[in-house]
Coordinates of N, CA and C in Angstrom, one line a residue:
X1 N -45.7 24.2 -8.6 CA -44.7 23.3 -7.9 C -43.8 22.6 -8.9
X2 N -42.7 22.3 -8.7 CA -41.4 21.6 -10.0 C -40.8 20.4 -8.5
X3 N -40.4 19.6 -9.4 CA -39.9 18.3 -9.2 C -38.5 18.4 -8.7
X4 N -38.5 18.5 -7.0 CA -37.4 19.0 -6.9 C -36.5 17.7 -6.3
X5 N -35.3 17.8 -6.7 CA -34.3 17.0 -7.0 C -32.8 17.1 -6.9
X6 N -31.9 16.3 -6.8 CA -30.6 17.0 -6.7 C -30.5 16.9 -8.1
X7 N -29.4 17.4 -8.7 CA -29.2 17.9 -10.0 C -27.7 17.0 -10.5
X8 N -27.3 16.5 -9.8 CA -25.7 15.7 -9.9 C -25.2 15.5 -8.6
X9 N -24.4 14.9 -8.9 CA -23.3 14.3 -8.0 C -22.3 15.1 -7.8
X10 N -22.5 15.8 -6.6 CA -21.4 17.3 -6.2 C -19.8 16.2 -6.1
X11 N -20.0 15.3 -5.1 CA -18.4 14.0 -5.0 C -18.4 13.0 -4.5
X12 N -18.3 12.2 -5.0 CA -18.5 10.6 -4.7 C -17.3 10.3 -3.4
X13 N -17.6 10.0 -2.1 CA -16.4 9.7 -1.6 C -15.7 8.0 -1.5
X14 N -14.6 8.1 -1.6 CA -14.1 6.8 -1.9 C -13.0 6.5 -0.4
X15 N -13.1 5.5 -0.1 CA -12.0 4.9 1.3 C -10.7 5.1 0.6
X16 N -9.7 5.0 1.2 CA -8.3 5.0 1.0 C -7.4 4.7 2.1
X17 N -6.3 3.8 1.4 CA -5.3 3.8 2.8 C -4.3 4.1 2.1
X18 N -3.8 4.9 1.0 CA -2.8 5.4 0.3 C -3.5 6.8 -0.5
X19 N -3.4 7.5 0.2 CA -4.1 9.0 -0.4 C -3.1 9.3 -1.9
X20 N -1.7 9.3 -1.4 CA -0.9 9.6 -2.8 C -1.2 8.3 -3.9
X21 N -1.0 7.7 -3.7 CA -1.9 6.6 -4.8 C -2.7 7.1 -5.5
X22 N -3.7 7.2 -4.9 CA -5.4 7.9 -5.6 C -4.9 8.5 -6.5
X23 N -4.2 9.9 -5.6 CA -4.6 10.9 -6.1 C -3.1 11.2 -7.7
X24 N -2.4 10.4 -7.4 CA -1.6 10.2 -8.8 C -2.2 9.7 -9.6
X25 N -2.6 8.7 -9.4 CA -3.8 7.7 -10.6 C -4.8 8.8 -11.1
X26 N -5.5 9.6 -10.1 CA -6.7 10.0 -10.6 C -6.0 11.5 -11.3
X27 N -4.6 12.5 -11.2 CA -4.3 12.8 -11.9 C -3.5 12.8 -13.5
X28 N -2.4 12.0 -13.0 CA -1.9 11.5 -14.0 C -2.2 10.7 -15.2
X29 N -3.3 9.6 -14.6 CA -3.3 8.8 -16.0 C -5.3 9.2 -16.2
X30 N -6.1 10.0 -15.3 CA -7.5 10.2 -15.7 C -7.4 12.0 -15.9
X31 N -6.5 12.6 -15.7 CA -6.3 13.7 -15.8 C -7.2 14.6 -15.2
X32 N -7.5 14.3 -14.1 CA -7.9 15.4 -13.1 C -7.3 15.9 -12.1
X33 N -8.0 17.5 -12.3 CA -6.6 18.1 -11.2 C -7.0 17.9 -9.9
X34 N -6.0 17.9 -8.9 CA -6.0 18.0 -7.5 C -6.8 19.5 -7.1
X35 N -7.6 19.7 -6.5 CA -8.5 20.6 -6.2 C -8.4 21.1 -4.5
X36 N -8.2 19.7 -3.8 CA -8.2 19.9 -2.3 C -7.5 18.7 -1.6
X37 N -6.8 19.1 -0.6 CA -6.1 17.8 0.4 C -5.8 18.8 1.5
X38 N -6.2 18.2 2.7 CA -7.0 18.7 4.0 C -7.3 17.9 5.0
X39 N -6.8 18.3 6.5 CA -7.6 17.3 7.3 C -8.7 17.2 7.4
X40 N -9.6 16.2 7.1 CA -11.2 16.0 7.3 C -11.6 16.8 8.6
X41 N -12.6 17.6 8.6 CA -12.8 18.5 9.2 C -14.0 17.5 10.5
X42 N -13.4 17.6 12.1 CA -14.0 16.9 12.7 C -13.8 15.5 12.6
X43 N -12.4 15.0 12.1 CA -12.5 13.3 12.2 C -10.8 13.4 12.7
X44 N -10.4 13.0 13.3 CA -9.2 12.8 13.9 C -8.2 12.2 13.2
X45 N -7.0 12.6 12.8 CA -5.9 11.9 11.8 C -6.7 11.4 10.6
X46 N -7.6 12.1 9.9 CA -8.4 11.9 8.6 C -8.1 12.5 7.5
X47 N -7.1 12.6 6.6 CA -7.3 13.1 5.5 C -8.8 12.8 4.4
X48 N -9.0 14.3 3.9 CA -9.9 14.4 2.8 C -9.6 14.8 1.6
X49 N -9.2 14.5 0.2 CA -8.8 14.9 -0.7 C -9.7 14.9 -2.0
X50 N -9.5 15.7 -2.9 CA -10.6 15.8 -4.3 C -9.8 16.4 -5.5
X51 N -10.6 15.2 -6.5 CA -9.9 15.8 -7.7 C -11.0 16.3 -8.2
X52 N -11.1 16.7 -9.6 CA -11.9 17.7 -10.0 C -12.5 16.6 -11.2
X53 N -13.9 16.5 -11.4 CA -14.2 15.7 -12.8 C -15.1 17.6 -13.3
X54 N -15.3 18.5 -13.0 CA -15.8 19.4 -13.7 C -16.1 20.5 -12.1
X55 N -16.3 21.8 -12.9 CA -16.3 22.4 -11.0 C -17.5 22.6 -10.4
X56 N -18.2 21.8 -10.8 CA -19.7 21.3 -9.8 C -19.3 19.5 -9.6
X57 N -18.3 18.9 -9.9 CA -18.5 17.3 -9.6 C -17.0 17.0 -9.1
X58 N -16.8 16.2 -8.4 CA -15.3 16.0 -7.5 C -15.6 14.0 -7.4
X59 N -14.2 13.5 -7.7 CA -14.3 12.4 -6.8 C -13.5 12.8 -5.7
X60 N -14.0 12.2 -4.6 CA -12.9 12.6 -2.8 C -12.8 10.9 -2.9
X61 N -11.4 11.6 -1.6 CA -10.7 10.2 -1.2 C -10.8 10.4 0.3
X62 N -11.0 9.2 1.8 CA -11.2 9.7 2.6 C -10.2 8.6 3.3
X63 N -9.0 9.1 3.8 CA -8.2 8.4 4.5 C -8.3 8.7 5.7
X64 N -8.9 7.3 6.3 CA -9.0 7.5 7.9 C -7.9 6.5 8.1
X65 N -7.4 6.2 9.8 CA -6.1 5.5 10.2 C -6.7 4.2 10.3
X66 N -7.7 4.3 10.7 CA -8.6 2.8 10.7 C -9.2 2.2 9.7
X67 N -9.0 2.5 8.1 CA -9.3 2.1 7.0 C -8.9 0.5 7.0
X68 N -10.1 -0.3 7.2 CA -9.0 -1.9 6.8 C -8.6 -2.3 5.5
X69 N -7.6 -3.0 5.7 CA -6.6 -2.7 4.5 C -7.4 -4.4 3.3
X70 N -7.8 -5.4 4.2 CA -8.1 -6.6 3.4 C -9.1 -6.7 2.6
X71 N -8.7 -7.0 1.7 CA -10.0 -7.4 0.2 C -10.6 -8.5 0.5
X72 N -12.0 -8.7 0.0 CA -12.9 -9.9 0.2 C -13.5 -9.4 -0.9
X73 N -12.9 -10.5 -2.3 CA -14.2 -10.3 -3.4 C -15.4 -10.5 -3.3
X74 N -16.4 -10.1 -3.6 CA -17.7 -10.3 -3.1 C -18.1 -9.8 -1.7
X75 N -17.8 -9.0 -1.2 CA -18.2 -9.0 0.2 C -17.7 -7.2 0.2
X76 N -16.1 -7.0 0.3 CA -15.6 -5.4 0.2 C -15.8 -4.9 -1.2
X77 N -15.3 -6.0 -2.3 CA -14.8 -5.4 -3.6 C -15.7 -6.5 -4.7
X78 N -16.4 -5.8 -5.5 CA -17.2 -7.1 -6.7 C -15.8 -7.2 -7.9
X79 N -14.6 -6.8 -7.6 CA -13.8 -7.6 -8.9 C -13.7 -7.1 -10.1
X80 N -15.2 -6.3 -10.5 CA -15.2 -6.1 -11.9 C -16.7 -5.4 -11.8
X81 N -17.6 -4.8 -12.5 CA -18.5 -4.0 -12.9 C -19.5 -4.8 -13.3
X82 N -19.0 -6.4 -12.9 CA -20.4 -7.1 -12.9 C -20.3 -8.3 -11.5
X83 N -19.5 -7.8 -10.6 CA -19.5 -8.9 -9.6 C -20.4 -8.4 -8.8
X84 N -20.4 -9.7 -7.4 CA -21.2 -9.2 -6.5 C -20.4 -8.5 -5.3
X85 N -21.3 -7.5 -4.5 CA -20.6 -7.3 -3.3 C -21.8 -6.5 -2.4
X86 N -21.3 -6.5 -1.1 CA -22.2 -6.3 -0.2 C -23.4 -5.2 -0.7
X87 N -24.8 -5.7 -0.2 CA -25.4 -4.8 -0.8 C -25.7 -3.3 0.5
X88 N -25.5 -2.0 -0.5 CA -25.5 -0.9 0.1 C -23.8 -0.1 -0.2
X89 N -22.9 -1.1 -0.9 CA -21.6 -0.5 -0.8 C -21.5 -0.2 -2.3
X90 N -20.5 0.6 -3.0 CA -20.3 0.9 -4.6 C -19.7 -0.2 -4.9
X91 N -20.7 -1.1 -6.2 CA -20.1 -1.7 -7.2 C -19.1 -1.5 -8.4
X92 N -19.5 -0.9 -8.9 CA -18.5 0.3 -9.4 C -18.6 1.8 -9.8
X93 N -17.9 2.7 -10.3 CA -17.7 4.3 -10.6 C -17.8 4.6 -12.0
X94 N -18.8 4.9 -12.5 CA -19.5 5.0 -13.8 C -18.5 6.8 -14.0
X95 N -18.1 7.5 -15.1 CA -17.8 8.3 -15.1 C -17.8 9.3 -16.8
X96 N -18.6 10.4 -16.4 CA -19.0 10.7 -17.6 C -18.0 11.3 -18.8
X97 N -18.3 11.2 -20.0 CA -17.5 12.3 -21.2 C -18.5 12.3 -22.1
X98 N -17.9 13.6 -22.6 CA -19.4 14.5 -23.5 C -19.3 14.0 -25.0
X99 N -18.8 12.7 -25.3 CA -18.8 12.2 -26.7 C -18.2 11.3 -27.0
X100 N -18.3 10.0 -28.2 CA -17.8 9.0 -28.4 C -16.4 9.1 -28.9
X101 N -16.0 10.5 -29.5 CA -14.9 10.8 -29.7 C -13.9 10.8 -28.8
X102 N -14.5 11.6 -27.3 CA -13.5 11.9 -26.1 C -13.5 10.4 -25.1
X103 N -14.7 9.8 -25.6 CA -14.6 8.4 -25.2 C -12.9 7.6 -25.3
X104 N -12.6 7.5 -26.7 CA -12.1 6.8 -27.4 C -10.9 7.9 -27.0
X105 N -10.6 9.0 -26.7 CA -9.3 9.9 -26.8 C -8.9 9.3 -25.3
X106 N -9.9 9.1 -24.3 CA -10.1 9.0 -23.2 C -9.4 7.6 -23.0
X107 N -9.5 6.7 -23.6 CA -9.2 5.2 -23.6 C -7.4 5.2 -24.0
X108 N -7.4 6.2 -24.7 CA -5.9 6.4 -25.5 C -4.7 6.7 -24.4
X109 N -5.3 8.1 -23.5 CA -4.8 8.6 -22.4 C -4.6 7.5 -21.3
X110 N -5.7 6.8 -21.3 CA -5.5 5.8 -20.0 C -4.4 4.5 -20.2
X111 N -4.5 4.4 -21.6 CA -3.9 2.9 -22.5 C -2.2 3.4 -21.8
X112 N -2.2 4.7 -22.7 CA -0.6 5.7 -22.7 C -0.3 5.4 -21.0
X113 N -1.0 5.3 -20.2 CA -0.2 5.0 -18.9 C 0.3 3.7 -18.8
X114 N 0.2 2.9 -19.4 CA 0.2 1.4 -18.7 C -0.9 1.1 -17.9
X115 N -2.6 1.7 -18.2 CA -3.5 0.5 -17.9 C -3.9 0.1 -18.9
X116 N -4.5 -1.2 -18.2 CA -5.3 -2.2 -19.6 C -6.8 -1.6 -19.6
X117 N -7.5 -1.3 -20.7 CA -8.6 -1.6 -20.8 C -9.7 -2.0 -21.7
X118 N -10.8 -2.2 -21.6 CA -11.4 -3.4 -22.0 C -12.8 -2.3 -22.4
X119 N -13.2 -2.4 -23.9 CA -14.3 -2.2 -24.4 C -13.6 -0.7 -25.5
X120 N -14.8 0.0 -26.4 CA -15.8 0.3 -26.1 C -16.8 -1.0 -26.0
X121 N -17.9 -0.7 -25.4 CA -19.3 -2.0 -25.9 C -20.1 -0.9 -25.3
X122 N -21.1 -0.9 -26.8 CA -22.0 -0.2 -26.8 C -23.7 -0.9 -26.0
X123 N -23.8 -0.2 -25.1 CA -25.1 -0.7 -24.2 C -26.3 0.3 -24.8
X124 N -26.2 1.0 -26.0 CA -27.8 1.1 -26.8 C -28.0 2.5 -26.0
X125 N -28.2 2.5 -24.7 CA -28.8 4.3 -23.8 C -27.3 4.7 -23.9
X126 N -26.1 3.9 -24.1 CA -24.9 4.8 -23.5 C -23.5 3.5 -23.8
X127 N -22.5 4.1 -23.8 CA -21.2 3.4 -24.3 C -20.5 3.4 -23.7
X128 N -19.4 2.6 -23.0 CA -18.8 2.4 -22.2 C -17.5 1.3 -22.2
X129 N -16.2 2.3 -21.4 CA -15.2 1.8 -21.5 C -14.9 1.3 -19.9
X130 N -13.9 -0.4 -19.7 CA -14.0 -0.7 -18.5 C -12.2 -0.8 -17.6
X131 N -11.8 -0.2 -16.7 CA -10.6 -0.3 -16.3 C -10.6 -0.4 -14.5
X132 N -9.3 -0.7 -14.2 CA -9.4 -1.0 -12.5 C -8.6 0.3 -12.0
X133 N -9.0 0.8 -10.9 CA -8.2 1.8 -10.6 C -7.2 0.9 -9.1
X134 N -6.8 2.2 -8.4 CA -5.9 1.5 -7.1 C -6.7 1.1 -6.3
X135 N -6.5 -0.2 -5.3 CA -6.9 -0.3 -4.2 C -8.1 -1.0 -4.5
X136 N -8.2 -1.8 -5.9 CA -9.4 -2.6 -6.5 C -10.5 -1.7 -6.9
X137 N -10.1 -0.3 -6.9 CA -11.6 0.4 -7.3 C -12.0 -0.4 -9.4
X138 N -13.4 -0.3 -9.3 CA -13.5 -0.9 -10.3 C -14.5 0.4 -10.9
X139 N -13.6 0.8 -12.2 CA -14.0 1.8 -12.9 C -14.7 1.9 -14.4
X140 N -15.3 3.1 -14.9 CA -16.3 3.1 -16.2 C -15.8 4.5 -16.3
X141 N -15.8 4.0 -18.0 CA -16.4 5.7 -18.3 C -17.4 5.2 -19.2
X142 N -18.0 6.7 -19.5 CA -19.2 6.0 -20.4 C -20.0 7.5 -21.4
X143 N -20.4 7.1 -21.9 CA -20.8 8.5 -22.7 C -22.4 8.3 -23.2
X144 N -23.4 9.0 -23.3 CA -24.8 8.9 -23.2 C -25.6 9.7 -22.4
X145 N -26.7 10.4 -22.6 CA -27.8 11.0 -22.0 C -28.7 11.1 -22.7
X146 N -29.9 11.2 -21.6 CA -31.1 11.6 -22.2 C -31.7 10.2 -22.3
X147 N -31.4 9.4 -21.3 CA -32.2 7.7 -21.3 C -33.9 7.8 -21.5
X148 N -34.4 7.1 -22.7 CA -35.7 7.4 -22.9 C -36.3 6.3 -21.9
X149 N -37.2 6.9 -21.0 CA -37.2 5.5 -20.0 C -38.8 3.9 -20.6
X150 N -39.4 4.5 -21.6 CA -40.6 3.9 -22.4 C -39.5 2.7 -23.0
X151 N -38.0 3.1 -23.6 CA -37.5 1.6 -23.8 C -36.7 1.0 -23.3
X152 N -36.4 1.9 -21.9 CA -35.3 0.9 -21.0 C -35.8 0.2 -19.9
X153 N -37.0 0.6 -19.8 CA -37.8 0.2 -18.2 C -38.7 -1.3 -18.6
X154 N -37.8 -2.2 -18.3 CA -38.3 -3.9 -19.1 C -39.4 -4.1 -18.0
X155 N -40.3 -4.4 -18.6 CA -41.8 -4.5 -17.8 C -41.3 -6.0 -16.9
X156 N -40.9 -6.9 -17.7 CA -40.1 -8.3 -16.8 C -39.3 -7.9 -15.9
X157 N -38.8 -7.2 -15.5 CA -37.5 -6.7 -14.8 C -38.5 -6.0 -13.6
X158 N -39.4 -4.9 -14.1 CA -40.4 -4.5 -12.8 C -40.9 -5.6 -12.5
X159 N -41.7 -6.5 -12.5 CA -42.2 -7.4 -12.1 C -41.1 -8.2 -11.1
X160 N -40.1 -8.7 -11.6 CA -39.2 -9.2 -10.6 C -38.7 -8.4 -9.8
X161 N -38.7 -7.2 -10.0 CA -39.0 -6.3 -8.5 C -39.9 -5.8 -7.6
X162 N -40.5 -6.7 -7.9 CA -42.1 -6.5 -7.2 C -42.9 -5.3 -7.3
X163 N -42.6 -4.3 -8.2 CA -42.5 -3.0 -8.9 C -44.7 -3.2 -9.8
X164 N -45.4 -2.5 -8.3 CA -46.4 -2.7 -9.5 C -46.5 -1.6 -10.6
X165 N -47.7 -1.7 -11.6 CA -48.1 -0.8 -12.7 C -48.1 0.6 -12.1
X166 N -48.8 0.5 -11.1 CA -49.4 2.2 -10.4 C -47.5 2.2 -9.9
X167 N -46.7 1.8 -9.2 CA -45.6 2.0 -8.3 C -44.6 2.7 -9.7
X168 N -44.8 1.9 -10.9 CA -43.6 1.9 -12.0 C -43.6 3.5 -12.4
X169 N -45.2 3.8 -12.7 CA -45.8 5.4 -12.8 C -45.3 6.2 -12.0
X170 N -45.2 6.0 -11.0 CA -45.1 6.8 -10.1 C -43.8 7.2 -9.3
X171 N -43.1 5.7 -10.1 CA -41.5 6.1 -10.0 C -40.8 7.0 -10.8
X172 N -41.8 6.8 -12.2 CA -41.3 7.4 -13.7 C -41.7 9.0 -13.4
X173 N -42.1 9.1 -12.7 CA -42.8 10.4 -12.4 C -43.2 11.2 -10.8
X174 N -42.1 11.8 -10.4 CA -41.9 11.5 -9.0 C -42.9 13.0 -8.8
X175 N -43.6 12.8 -7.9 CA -44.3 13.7 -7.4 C -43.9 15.4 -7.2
X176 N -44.4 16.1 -7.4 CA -44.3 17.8 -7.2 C -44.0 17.7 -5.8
X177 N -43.0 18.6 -5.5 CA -42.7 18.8 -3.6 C -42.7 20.9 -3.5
X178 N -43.6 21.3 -3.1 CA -43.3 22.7 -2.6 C -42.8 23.0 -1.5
X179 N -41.4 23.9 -1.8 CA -40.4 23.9 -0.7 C -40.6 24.9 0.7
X180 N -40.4 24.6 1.1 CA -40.6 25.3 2.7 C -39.7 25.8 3.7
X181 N -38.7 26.0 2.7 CA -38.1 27.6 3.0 C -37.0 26.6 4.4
X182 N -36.8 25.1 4.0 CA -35.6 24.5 5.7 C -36.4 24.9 6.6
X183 N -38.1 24.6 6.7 CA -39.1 24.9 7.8 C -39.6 23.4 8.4
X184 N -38.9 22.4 7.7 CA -39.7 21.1 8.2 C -38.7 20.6 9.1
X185 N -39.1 20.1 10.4 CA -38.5 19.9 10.8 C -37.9 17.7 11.6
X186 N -36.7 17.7 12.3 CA -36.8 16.3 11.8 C -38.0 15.4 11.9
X187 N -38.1 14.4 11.4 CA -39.2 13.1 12.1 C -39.1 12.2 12.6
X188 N -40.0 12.2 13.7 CA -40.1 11.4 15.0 C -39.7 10.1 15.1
X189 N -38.9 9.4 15.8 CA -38.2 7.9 15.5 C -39.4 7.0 15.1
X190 N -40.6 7.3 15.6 CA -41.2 5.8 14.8 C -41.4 6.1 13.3
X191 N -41.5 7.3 12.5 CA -41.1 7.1 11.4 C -39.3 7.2 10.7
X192 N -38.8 7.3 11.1 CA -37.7 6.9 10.6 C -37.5 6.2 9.7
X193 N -36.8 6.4 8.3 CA -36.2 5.9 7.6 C -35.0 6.1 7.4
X194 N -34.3 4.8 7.2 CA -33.1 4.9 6.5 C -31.5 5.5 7.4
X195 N -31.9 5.3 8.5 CA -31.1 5.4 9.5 C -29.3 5.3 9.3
X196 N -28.7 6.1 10.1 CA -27.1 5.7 9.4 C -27.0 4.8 10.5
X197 N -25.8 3.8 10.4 CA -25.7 2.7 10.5 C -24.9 3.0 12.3
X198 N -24.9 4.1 13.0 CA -24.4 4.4 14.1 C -25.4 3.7 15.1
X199 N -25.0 3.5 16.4 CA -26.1 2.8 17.6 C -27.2 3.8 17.3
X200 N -28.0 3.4 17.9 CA -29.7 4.2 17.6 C -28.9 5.3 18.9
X201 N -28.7 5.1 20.2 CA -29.0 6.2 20.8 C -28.2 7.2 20.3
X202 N -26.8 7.0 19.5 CA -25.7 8.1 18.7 C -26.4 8.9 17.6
X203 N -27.3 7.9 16.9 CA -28.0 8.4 15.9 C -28.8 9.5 16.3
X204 N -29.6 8.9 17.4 CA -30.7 9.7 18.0 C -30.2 10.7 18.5
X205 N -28.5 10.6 19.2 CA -28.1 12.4 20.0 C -28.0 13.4 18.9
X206 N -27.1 12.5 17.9 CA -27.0 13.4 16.5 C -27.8 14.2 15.7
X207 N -29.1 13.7 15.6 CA -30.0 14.4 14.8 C -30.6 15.1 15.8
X208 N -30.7 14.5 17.0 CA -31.7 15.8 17.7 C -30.9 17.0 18.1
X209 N -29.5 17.5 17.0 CA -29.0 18.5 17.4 C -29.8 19.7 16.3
X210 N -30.4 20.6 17.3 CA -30.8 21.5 16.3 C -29.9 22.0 15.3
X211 N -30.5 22.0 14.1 CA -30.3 22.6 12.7 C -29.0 24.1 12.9
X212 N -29.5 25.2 13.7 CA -28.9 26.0 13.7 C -27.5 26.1 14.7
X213 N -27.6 24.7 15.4 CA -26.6 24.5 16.3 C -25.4 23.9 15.3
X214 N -26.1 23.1 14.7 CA -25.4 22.4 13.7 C -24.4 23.2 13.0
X215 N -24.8 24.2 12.4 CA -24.5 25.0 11.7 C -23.3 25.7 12.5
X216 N -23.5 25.9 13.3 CA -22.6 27.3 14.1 C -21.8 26.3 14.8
X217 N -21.5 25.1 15.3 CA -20.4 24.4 16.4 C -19.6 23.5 15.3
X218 N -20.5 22.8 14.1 CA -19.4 22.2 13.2 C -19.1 22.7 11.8
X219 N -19.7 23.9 11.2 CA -19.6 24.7 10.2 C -17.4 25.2 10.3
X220 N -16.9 24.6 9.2 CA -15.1 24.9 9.0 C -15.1 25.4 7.6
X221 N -14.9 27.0 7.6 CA -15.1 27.6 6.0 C -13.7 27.7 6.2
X222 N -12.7 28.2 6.9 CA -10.8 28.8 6.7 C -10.2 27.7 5.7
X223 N -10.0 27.6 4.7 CA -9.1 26.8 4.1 C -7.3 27.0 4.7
X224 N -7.0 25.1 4.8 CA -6.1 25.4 5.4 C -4.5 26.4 4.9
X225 N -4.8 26.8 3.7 CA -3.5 27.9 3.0 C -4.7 29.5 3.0
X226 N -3.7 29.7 3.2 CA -4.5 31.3 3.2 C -4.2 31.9 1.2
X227 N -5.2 32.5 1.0 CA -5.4 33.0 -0.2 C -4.0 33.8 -0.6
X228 N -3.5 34.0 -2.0 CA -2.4 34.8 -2.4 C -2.9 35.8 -3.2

C-alpha cells in the first residue's frame, strides 16, 4: 500500500467581477499565458477563465453576475499575507519558482510593470517576495522545497493546537490507503463530514446522485472553438 495523496494543485479558483483585469495582470505583468475563457459549464451567465502557472497547475478566475463587489478588511479580504479574514476563505496565494535567482528575475518583471513590491525575506524552509494583485488579491511568490518537518513542527505551536504527541505522529505520517478501484461508495448523513455550505436537503439531492449519472448528464468535453 503507498500514501495516496493529491500531488499539487491542478487550479486555485479565484472570484472576479472584472475577468479582463485578472487576466491582464496575471498575463502581462506575472507572465502567464491565457490557456482558457469559457462559459462555466452549468452555471448561468458565469465565465471561467485560466492562466497557466505550468501545464499541470492553472490559477482560474470565476466570474459569476452575482459576485459582490464590497471589501470588508478582515472579514472578505486580510489586506496583506498577515491579516485576518474569515476563517475557511484564502488569506493569500503563495506561488512557486524553481530558484532564488528566478525569484529575484521574478521581482524585476513585476517591479517593470508598475507594482510595488516588498521583500525578498528569507523564512529559513523558503523565500519569499510580497505584492497585491487586482481586486485586493493578496499575493507571494516564494521559492523552497523539501520542508524538513523535525525543524519546522514547533512542539509549542502543537500544543496550542491541541495537537497531541500520538495526533502530531500521525499527522507527520498519514496512514497507507489501498485503493478500490471508485468502489466505495458515498457516506451515510450521520457520518458526514465537511459538508458544502448548500441547505442540507440540496446537499443531500446532490450527492445522492449516482456517480455514473453524474458522469453522463453533467460531463462538457466540446471546447467552445473547434480545433484547427
Amino acid at each position: 500500500m503507498t500514501v495516496l495523496h493529491p500531488t499539487g494543485v491542478n487550479h486555485l479558483a479565484l472570484s472576479t467581477r472584472d475577468m479582463k483585469t485578472q487576466l491582464m495582470f496575471w498575463s502581462d505583468v506575472m507572465g502567464c499565458a491565457v490557456k482558457a475563457l469559457y462559459w462555466m459549464h452549468g452555471v448561468e451567465g458565469t465565465f471561467h477563465g485560466f492562466v497557466e502557472l505550468s501545464p499541470e497547475s492553472y490559477v482560474a478566475f470565476v466570474q459569476h453576475p452575482d459576485n459582490p463587489e464590497e471589501v470588508e478588511l478582515g472579514v472578505t479580504h486580510p489586506g496583506s499575507a498577515t491579516g485576518p479574514v474569515t476563517a475557511g476563505t484564502m488569506q493569500h496565494v503563495a506561488l512557486h519558482t524553481e530558484s532564488f535567482a528566478s525569484l529575484l528575475a521574478l521581482r524585476d518583471r513585476i517591479r517593470a510593470k508598475g507594482v510595488q513590491v516588498m521583500g525578498p525575506i528569507d523564512h529559513g524552509m523558503l523565500q519569499s517576495i510580497y505584492f497585491g494583485g487586482p481586486e485586493g488579491l493578496s499575493l507571494e511568490v516564494t521559492t523552497g522545497s523539501d520542508i524538513p518537518a523535525d525543524q519546522w513542527i514547533d512542539p509549542e505551536v502543537v500544543d496550542l493546537c491541541g495537537i497531541s504527541d500520538a495526533e502530531i505522529e500521525a499527522l507527520k505520517h498519514p496512514e497507507p490507503y489501498e485503493a478500490e478501484g471508485g468502489a466505495v461508495s458515498q457516506p451515510p448523513r450521520e457520518k458526514w463530514q465537511n459538508a458544502t455550505l448548500l441547505p442540507v436537503k440540496y446537499h443531500d439531492a446532490v450527492m445522492r446522485i449516482p456517480d455514473e449519472v453524474a458522469w453522463d448528464r453533467f460531463s462538457e468535453t466540446t471546447p467552445p472553438v473547434e480545433a484547427s
